[in-house]
PDB file of C-alpha atoms and ligand atoms in Angstrom:
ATOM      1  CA  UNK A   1      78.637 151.439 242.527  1.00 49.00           C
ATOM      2  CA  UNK A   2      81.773 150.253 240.377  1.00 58.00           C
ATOM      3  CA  UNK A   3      81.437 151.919 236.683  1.00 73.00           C
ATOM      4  CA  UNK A   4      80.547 148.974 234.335  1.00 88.00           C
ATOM      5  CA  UNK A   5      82.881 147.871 231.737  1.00 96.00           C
ATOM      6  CA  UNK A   6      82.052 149.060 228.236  1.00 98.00           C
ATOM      7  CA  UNK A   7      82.518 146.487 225.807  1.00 97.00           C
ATOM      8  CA  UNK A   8      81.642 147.917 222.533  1.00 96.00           C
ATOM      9  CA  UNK A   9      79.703 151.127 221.222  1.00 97.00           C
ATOM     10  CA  UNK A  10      77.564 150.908 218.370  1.00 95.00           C
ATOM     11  CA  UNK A  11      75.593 153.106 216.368  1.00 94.00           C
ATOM     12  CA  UNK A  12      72.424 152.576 218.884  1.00 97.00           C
ATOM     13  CA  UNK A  13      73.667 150.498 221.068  1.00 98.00           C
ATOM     14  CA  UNK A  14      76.548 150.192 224.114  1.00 98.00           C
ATOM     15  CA  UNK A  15      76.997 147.088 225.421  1.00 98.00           C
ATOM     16  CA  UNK A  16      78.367 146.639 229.137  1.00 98.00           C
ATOM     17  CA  UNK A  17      79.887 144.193 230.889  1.00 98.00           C
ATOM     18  CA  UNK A  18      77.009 142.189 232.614  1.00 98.00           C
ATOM     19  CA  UNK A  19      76.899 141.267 236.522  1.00 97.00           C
ATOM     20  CA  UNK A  20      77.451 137.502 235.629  1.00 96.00           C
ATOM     21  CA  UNK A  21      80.028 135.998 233.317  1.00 95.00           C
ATOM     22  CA  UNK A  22      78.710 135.126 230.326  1.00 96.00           C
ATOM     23  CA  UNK A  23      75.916 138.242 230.353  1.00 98.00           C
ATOM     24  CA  UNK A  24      76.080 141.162 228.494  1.00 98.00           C
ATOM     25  CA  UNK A  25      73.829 144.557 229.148  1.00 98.00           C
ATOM     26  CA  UNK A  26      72.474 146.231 226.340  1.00 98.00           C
ATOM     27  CA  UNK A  27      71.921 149.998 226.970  1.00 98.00           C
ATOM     28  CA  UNK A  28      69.600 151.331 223.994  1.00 98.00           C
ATOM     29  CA  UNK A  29      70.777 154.939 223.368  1.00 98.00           C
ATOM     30  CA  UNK A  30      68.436 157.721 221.446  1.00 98.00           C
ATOM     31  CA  UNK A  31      70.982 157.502 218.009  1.00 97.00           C
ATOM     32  CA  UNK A  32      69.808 157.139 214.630  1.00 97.00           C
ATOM     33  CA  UNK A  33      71.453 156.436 212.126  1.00 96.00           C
ATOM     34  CA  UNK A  34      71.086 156.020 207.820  1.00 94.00           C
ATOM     35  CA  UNK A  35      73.199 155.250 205.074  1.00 92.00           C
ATOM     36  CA  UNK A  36      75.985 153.379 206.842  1.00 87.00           C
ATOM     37  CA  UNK A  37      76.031 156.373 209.425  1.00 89.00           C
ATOM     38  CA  UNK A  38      76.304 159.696 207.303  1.00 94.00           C
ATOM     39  CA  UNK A  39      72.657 160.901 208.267  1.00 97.00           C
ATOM     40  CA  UNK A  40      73.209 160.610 212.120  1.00 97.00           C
ATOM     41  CA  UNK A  41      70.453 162.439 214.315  1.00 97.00           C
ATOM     42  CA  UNK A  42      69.525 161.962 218.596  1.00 97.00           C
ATOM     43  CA  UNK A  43      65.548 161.128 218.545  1.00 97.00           C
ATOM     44  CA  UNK A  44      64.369 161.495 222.084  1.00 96.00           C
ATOM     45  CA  UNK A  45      62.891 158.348 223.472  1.00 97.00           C
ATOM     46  CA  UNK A  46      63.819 155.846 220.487  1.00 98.00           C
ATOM     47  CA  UNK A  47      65.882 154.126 222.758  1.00 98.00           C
ATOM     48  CA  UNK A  48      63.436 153.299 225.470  1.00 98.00           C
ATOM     49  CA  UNK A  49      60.591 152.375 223.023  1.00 98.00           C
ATOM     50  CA  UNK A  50      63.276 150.248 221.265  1.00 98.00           C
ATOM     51  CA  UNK A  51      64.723 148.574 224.431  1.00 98.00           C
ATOM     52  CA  UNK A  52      60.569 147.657 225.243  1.00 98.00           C
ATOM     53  CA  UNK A  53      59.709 146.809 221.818  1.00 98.00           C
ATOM     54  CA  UNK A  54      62.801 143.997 221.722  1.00 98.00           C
ATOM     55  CA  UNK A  55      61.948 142.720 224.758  1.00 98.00           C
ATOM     56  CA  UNK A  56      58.768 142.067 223.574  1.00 98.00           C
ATOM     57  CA  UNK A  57      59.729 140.233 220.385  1.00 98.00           C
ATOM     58  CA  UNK A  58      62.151 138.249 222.504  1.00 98.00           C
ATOM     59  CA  UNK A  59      59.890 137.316 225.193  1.00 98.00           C
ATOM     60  CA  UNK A  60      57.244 136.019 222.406  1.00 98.00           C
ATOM     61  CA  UNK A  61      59.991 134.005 220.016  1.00 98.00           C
ATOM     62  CA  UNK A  62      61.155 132.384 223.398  1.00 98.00           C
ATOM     63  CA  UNK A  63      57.237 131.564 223.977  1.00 98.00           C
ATOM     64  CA  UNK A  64      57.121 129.602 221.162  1.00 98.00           C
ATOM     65  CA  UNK A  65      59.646 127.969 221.870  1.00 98.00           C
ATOM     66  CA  UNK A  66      62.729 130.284 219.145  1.00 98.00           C
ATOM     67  CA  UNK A  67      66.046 130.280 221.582  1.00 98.00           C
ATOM     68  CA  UNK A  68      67.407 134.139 222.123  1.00 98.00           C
ATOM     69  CA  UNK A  69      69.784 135.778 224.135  1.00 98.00           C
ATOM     70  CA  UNK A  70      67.231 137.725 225.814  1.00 98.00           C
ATOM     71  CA  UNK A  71      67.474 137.166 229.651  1.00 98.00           C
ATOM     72  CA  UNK A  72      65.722 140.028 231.318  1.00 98.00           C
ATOM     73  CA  UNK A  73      64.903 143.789 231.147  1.00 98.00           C
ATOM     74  CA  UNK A  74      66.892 145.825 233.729  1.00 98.00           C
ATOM     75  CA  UNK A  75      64.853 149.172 233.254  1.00 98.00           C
ATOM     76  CA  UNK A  76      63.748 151.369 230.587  1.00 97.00           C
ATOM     77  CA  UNK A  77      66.904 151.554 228.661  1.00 98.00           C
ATOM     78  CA  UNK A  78      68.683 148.660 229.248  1.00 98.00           C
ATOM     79  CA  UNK A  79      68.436 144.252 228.892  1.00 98.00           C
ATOM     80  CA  UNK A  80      70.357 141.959 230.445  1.00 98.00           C
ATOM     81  CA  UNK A  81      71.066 139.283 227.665  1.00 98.00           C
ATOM     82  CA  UNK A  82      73.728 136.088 227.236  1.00 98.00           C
ATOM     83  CA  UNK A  83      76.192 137.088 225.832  1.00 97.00           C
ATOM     84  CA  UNK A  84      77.434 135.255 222.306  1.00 97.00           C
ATOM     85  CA  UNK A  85      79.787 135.148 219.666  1.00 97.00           C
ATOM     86  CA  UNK A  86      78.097 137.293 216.545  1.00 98.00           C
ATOM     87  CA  UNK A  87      78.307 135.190 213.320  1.00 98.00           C
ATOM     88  CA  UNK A  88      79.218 138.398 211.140  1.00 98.00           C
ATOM     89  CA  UNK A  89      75.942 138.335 208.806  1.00 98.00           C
ATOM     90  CA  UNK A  90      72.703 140.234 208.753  1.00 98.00           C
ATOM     91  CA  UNK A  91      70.122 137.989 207.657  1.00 98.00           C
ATOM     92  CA  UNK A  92      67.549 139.830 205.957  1.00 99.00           C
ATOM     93  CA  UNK A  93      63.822 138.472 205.000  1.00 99.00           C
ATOM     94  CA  UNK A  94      61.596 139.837 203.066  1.00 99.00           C
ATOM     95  CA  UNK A  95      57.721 139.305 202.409  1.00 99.00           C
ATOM     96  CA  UNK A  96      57.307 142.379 199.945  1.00 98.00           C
ATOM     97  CA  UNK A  97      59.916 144.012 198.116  1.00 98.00           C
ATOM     98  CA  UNK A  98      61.627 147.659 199.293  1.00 98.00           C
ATOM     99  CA  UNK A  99      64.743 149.222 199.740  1.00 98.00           C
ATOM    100  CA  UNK A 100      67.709 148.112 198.578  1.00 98.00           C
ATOM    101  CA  UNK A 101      65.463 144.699 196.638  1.00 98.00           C
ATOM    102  CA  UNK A 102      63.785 146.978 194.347  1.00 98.00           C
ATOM    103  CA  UNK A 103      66.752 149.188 193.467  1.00 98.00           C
ATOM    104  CA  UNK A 104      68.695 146.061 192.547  1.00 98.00           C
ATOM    105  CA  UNK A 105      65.900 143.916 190.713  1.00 98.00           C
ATOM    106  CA  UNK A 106      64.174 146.971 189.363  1.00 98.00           C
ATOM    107  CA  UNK A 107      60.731 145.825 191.435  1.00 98.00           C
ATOM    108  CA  UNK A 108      58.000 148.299 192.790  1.00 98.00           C
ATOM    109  CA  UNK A 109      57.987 148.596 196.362  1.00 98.00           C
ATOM    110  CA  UNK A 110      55.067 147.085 197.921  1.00 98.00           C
ATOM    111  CA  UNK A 111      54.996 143.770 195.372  1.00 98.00           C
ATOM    112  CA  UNK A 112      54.523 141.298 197.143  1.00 98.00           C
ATOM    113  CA  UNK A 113      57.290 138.463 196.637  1.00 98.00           C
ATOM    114  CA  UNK A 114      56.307 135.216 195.890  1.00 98.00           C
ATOM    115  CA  UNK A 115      57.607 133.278 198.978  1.00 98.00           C
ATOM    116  CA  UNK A 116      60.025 134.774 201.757  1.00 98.00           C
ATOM    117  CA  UNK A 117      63.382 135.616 200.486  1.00 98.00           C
ATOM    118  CA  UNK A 118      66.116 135.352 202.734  1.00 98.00           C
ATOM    119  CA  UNK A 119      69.364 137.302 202.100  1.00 98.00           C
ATOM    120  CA  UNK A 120      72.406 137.164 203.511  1.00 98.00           C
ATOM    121  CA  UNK A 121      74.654 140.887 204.113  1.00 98.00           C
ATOM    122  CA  UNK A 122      78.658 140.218 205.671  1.00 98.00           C
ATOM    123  CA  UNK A 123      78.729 142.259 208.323  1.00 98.00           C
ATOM    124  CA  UNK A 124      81.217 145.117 207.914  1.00 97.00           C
ATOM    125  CA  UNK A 125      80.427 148.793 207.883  1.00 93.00           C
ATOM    126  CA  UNK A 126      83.705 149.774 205.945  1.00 95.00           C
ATOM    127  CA  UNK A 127      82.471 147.624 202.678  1.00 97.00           C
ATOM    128  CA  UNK A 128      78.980 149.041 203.459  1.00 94.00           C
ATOM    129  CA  UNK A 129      77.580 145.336 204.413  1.00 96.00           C
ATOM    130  CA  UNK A 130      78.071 144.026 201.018  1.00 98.00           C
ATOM    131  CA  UNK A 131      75.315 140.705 200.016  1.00 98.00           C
ATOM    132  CA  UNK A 132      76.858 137.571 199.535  1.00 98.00           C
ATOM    133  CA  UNK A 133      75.944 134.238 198.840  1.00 98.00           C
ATOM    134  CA  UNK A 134      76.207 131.329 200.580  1.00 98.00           C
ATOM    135  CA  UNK A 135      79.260 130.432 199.001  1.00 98.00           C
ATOM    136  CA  UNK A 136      81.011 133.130 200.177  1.00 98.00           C
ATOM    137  CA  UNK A 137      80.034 132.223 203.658  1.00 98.00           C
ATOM    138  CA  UNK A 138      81.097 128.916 203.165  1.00 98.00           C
ATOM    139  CA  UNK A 139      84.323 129.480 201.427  1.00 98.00           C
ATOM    140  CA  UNK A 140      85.537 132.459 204.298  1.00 98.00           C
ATOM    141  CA  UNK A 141      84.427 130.222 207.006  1.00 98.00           C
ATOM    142  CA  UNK A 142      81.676 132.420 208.532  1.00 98.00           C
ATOM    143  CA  UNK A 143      79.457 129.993 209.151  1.00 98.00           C
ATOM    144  CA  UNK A 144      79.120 125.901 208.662  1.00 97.00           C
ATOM    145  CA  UNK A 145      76.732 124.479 206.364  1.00 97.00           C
ATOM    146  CA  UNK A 146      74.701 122.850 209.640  1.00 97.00           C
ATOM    147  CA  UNK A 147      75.089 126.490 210.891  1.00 97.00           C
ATOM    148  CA  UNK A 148      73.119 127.373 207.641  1.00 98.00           C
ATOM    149  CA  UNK A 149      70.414 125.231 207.604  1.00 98.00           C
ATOM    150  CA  UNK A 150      69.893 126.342 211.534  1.00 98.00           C
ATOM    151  CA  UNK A 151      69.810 130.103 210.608  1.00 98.00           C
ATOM    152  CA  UNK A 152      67.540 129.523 207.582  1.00 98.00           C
ATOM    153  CA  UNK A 153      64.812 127.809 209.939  1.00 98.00           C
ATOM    154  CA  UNK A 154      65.077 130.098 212.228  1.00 98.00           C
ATOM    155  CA  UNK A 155      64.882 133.516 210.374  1.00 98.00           C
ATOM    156  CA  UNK A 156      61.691 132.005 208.767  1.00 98.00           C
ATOM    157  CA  UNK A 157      60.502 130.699 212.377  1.00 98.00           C
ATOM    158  CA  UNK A 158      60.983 134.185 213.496  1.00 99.00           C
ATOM    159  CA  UNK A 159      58.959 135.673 210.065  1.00 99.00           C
ATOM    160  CA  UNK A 160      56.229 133.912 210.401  1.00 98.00           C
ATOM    161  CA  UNK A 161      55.874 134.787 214.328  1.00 98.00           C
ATOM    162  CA  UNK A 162      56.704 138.779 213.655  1.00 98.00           C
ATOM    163  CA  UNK A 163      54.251 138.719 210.647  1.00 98.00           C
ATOM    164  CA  UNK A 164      51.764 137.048 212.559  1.00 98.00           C
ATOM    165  CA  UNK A 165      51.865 139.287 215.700  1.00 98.00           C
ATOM    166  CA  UNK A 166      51.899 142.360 213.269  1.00 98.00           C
ATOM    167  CA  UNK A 167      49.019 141.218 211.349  1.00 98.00           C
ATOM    168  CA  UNK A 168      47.258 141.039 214.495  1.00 98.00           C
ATOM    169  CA  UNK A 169      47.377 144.746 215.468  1.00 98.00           C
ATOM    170  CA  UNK A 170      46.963 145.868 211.251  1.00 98.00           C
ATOM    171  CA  UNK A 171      50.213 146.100 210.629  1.00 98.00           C
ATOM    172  CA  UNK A 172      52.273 144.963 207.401  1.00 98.00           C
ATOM    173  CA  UNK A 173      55.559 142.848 208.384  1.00 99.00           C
ATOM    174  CA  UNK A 174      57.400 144.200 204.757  1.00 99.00           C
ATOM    175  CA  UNK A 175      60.837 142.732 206.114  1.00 99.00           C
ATOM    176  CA  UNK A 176      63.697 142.692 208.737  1.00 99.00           C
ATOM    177  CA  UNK A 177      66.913 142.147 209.934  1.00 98.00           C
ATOM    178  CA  UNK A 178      68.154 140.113 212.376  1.00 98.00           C
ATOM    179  CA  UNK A 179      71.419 139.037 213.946  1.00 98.00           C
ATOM    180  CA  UNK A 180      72.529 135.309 215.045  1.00 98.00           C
ATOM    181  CA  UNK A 181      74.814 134.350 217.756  1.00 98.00           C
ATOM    182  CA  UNK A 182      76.743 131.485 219.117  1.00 98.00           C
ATOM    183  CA  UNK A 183      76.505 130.658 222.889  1.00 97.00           C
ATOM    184  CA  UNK A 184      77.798 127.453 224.673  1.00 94.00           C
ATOM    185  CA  UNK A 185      76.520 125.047 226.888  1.00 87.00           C
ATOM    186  CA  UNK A 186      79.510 122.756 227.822  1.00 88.00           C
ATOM    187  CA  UNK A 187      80.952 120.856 224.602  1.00 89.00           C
ATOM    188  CA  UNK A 188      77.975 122.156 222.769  1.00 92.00           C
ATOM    189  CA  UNK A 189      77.454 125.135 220.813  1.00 94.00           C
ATOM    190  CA  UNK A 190      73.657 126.093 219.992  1.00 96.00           C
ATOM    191  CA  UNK A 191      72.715 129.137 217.778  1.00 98.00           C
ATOM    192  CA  UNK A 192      69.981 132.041 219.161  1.00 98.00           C
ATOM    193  CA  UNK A 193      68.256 134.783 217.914  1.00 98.00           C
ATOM    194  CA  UNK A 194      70.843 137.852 219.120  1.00 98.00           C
ATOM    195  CA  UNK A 195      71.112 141.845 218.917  1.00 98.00           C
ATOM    196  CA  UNK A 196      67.969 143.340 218.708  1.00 98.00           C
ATOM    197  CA  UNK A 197      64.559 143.398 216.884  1.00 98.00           C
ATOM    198  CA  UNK A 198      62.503 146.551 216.712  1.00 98.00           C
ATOM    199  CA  UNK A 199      61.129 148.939 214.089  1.00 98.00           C
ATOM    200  CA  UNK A 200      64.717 150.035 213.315  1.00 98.00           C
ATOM    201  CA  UNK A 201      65.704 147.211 212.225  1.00 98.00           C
ATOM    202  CA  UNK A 202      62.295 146.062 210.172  1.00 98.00           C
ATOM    203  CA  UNK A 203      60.370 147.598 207.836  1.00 98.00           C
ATOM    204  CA  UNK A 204      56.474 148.108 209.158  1.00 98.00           C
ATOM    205  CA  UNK A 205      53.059 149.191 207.196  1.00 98.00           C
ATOM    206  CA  UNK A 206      49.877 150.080 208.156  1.00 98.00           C
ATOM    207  CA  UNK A 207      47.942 147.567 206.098  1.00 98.00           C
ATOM    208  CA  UNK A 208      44.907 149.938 205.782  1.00 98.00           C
ATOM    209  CA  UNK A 209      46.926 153.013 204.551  1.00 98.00           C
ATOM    210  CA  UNK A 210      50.638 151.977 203.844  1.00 98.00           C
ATOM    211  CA  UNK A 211      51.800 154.330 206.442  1.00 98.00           C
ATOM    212  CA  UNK A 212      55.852 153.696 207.207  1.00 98.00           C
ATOM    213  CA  UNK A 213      56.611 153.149 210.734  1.00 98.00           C
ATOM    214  CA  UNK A 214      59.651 151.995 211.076  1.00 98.00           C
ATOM    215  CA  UNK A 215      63.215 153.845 210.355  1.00 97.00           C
ATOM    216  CA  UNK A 216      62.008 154.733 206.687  1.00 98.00           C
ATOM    217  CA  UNK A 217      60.437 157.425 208.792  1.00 98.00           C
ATOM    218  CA  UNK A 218      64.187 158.755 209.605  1.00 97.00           C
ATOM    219  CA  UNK A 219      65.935 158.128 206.504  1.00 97.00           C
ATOM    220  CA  UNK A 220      62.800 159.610 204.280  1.00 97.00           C
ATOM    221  CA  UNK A 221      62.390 162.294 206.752  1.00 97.00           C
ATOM    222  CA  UNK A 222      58.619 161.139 206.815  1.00 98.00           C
ATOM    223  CA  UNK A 223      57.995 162.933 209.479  1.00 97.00           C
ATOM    224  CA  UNK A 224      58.502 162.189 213.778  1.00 97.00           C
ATOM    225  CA  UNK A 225      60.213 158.810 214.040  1.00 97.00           C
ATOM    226  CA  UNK A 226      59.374 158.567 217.762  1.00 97.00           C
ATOM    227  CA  UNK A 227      55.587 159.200 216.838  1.00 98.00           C
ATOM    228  CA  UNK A 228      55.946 156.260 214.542  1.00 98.00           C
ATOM    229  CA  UNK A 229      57.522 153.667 217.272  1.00 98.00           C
ATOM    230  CA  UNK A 230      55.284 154.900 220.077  1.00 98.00           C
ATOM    231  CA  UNK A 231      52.162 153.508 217.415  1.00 98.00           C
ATOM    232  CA  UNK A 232      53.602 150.140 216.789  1.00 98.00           C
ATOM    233  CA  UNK A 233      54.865 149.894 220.458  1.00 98.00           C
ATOM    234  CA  UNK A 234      50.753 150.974 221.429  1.00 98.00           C
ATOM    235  CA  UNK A 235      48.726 148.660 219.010  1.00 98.00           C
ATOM    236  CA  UNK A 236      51.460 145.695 220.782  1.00 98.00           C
ATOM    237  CA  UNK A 237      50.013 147.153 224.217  1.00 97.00           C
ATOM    238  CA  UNK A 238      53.415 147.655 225.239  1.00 97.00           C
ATOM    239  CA  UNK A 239      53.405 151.178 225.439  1.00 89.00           C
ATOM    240  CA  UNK A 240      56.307 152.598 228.568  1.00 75.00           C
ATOM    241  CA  UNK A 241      54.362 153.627 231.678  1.00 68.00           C
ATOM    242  CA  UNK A 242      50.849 151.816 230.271  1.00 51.00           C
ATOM    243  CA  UNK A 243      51.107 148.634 230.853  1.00 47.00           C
ATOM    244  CA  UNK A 244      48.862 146.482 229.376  1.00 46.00           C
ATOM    245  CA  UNK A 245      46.861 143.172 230.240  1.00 51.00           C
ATOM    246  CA  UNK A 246      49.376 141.014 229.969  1.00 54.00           C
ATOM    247  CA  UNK A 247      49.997 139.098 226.848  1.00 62.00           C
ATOM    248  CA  UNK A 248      46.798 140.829 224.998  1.00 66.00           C
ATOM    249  CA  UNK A 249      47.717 142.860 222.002  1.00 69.00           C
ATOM    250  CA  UNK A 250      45.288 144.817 220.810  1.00 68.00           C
ATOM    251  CA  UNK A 251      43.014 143.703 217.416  1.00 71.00           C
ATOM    252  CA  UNK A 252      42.279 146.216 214.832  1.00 66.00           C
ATOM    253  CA  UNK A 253      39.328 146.038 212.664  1.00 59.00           C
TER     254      UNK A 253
HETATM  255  N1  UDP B   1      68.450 146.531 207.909  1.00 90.80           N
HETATM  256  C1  UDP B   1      69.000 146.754 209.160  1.00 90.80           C
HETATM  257  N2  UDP B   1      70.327 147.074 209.258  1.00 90.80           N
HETATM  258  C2  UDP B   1      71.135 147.185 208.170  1.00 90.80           C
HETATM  259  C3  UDP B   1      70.568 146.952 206.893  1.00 90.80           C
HETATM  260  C4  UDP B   1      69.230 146.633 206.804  1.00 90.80           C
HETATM  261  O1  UDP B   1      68.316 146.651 210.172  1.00 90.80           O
HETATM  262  O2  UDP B   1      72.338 147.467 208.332  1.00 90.80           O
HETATM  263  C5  UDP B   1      67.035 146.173 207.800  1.00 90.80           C
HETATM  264  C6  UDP B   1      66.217 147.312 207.197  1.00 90.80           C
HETATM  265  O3  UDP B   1      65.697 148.146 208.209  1.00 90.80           O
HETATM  266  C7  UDP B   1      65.125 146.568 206.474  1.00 90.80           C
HETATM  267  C8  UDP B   1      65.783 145.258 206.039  1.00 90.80           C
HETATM  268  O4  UDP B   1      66.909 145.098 206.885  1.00 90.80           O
HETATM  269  O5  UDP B   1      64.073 146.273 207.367  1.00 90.80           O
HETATM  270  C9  UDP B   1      66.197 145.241 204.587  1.00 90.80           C
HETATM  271  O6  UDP B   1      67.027 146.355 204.326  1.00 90.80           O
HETATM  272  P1  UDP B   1      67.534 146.692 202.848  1.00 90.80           P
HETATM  273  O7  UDP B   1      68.456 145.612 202.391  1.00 90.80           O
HETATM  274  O8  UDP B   1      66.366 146.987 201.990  1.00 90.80           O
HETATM  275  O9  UDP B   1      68.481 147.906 203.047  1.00 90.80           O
HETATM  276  P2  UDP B   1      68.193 149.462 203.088  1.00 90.80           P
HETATM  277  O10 UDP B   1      67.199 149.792 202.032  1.00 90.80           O
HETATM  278  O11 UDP B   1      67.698 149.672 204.481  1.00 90.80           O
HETATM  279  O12 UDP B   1      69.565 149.997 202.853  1.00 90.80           O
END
């Protein structure tokens, strides 16, 4: 078989030229990375737990009805998705304050915030991924106001869906990152949920004892990462080589 096309490399991610136009694969590689890539280490199995974990969140945000670029899992390590034009922001939301929050508003980690807070990063490794306002993204063009209002329903749309399917199996939604893309049906242009969401790119308690698992693990050196995602990918019933009933989570008392 022909070697696929690499389109880009990230830090734990290489995306391929898909068999279609218009579709991308995502290949999930074992790379961590912290602190805009100067603690780099290669965690055995991340990248299939990962690669099952995003599906997952996908598949359920397209249930109820949240538009993604997920199209399909290929195998353990890779998803075929649509592929779309990144709008170059992380859009962060947060349900209790941590990381970089508390260092700039002086809060405790763990508060709980008021209401969601939605944040808004330009996406640019170089500057670190400095926050900016919504006047910056207006004023540089990175996104339109209607653009806006669409990404603002739907990071909450997907908050209350992740914290609601976390709660489920006793687990703390604290916050997360996600990515938003462009794709095009004819004339018209419709935004979707894009990239990827899994534990290294939220932040994930155990209600009962505050236990991290999610990258905190990594970049605190709390102790085995892969331990961490093979627990949240096992209370979602999702676990590689175990699969579950299908659709049933399981409850924790
Ligand atoms: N996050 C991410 N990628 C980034 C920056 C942040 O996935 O490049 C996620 C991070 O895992 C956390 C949330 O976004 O779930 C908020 O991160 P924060 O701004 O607190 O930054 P950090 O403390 O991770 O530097």
């Amino acid at each position: 078989m022909a070697r696929r096309k690499k389109i880009y490399e990230g830090k734990a991610k290489t995306l391929y030229e898909g068999p279609e136009p218009g579709t991308i694969v995502q290949y999930f590689k074992d790379d961590a990375t912290a602190f805009n890539a100067e603690k780099h280490d290669v965690i055995e199995g991340k990248g299939v737990l990962n690669n099952i974990l995003s599906e997952f969140f996908m598949l359920g945000l397209g249930q109820i009805g949240v538009p993604t670029h997920f199209l399909k899992r290929l195998n353990m390590r890779e998803q075929l998705v649509r592929s779309c034009e990144i709008i170059p922001l992380e859009i962060i939301v947060r349900n209790y304050a941590a990381g970089s929050l508390c260092k700039r508003l002086g809060i405790d980690e763990g508060t709980q915030l008021p209401r969601p807070i939605v944040e808004y990063c330009y996406k640019d490794d170089a500057l670190g991924d400095p926050l900016v306002t919504e006047e910056h993204i207006a004023a540089f063009g990175w996104a339109s106001q209607q653009d806006m209002d669409d990404i603002l329903s739907l990071a909450l749309r997907v908050n209350d869906f992740l914290s609601g399917v976390m709660l489920a199996v006793g687990i703390r939604l604290v916050d997360f990152k996600i990515e938003i893309g462009r794709v095009y049906d004819g004339d018209f242009q419709r935004l979707v949920v894009a990239d990827e969401i899994s534990p290294d790119s939220c932040r994930l308690w155990d209600i009962k004892t505050g236990q991290k698992l999610d990258k905190d693990v990594f970049r605190r050196d709390l102790g085995s990462l892969t331990d961490a995602y093979t627990e949240v990918a096992r209370r979602l019933g999702v676990m590689p080589n175990n699969p579950p009933a299908p659709g049933k989570p399981q409850l924790v008392n």
